[in-house]
Every structure is written in C-alpha cells, then in structure tokens.
Amino acid sequence: MKSIGISMGLQRSYRYGVHVGYSDAITELGAVPLHLSSAAIVGLVGGPDAIDQYIDKVVEGLDAVIISGGWDVAPAMYGEEASEWVEETEPARDILESSLIRAAIRQNKRLLAICRGIQILNVTLGGTLYQDLPSSGFNNHSDTAKEYEPSHDLRFEPDSLVYSLTEGATAVNTLHHQAIKDLAPSLKVTATAPDGVIEAVEGENIIGVQWHPERLWKSDRRHLGTFAWLVGD
Ligand SMILES: [Mn+2]
C-alpha cells in the first residue's frame, strides 16, 4: 500500500490543518495519506542542510508527495519585499515545502502541487510570483462563493499530461490571489486562464495546478485524475 505525504499549514485559529479533500482522494485511491507540518522542522538545529537531510529521510518513506493549498508564500523566498497586498505567511512552511520538493525531485518521487503548492514549487525551482493578481492587472481569481464548483475556463496545451488526466474538464474553481510570474526554467506551462494567468505546469514527475481538484472530485470524478496519476505506477 502506497504512502502519500500531504503538507499542511497553520490556520487562522493557530492549529495545523488541511482540507480533507486531499486525504479523502488518496484514501479513495487505495493509498495512505500522511500529513506533514512545519512542526517537523522548527526544532531542528544545524540550519538548512540539517533540514534537507531530515526531510530526505522522511521522503524515503513516502511514495509520492502533495504540496497543498494555504497562505501566501513569503516574498523573501523569491527575493522581493512584501507589498501591501500580501496576506498571511508561514515562513517555516515555505522552508518545509521547499525541502520536500527538492527531496522528491532528488528521489524521483511524483509530486502534485496544488494552489499555494504550484507557487512554492515555482519559487523553489527559481521562479517568481505575482504578489497579487487584481492589482497586477489580472481578473479576480478568488471566487470563494464557488469553492466547490467551476468558476473560470482553462486553455490546455492539448498534448499535456494534465489535459489527458482531467479528461476534458475545461473549467475549474479558483481560490487564489497570487500566481506564477517568471516561470522556473525546469517547468513548462500546460494550462492558462482566459486572462493569461498560469494555471498548470509540468516537469519530470511533477504536476502543478493552480485550482483545487480536492474540492471538485467528489462532484466531478474527472478531477480525481491528477491524484490517480500521483498514486499510480
Ligand atoms: Mn484561477
């Protein structure tokens, strides 16, 4: 039985948490979800190398990793000052997830990065983010009234993995106010929104999506496809 790591983050009530749709998807597919929070690394001494060594051991025990949604990535992670539009951040989570991403890539484990996940993925691999979409000239991508249903269309690269996995579902929910700006060199864009916002990227054993399939698959099974890829052989 496969074990799938799922990152989680601080909630506004100062409890660690993550939407149940991620773990339910993994359970539905016959694998075991294991949640990972920044509490795993805050007590480690020895700096970044010690964190990477520890997380490398953690990932050795996993078959694949989900980097989940959450608060904003701290702009310091991509060398910028935070603008007035940046909301809550959790710097320890940025460090945890960057380390998980590097370990998964080193070990050729599959990686599914969702919402905040696609953003920290891009930053970890050398890219940057729009700190806020509406104030950067894009549409509002935070449609919380449609958390569990499609809100905007997608334009897929037709030969992409994510297009084949989602079986023609061309509209998605949208619960983000940041997005990829400069793309990391090792990633390619495989879907965009009508206003040009990057909505999916792929790399070797990596899929990143800006939408939330964990909140769509129970009403539309096509959105289980990316999780099925993650758990598959
Ligand atoms: Mn969107």
XYZ file of N, CA, C and O and ligand atoms in Angstrom, residues 133 141 152 154 172-176 193 197 199 210-211, ligand 1:
57
model
N -2.931 39.355 -7.864
C -3.364 39.375 -9.268
C -4.183 40.621 -9.638
O -3.847 41.289 -10.618
N -9.217 36.186 -9.067
C -9.187 34.714 -9.094
C -9.562 34.125 -7.742
O -9.246 32.976 -7.474
N -13.846 29.561 -13.558
C -13.318 30.095 -14.833
C -12.832 28.973 -15.733
O -12.552 27.872 -15.281
N -10.345 27.069 -18.634
C -8.924 26.789 -18.811
C -8.634 26.600 -20.286
O -9.480 26.105 -21.033
N -12.626 25.285 -13.914
C -12.143 24.934 -12.576
C -12.523 26.008 -11.554
O -12.863 27.139 -11.916
N -12.418 25.645 -10.285
C -12.586 26.612 -9.202
C -11.319 27.478 -9.095
O -10.267 27.137 -9.650
N -11.420 28.558 -8.358
C -10.293 29.498 -8.308
C -10.324 30.215 -6.965
O -11.257 30.965 -6.664
N -9.318 29.919 -6.122
C -9.302 30.417 -4.740
C -7.937 31.006 -4.415
O -7.370 30.751 -3.360
N -7.402 31.795 -5.362
C -6.045 32.325 -5.181
C -5.993 33.791 -5.576
O -6.791 34.233 -6.395
N -5.494 30.482 -17.689
C -6.845 31.040 -17.599
C -7.054 32.005 -18.775
O -6.089 32.411 -19.429
N -3.340 34.064 -16.798
C -2.728 33.545 -15.564
C -2.361 32.070 -15.752
O -3.143 31.288 -16.292
N -2.104 28.414 -14.936
C -2.957 27.565 -14.101
C -2.425 26.144 -13.959
O -2.882 25.407 -13.088
N -3.105 25.336 -10.351
C -3.462 26.496 -9.537
C -4.873 26.361 -8.960
O -5.223 27.030 -8.001
N -5.667 25.441 -9.510
C -7.024 25.234 -8.992
C -7.014 24.176 -7.887
O -5.944 23.738 -7.444
Mn -7.532 30.785 -11.227
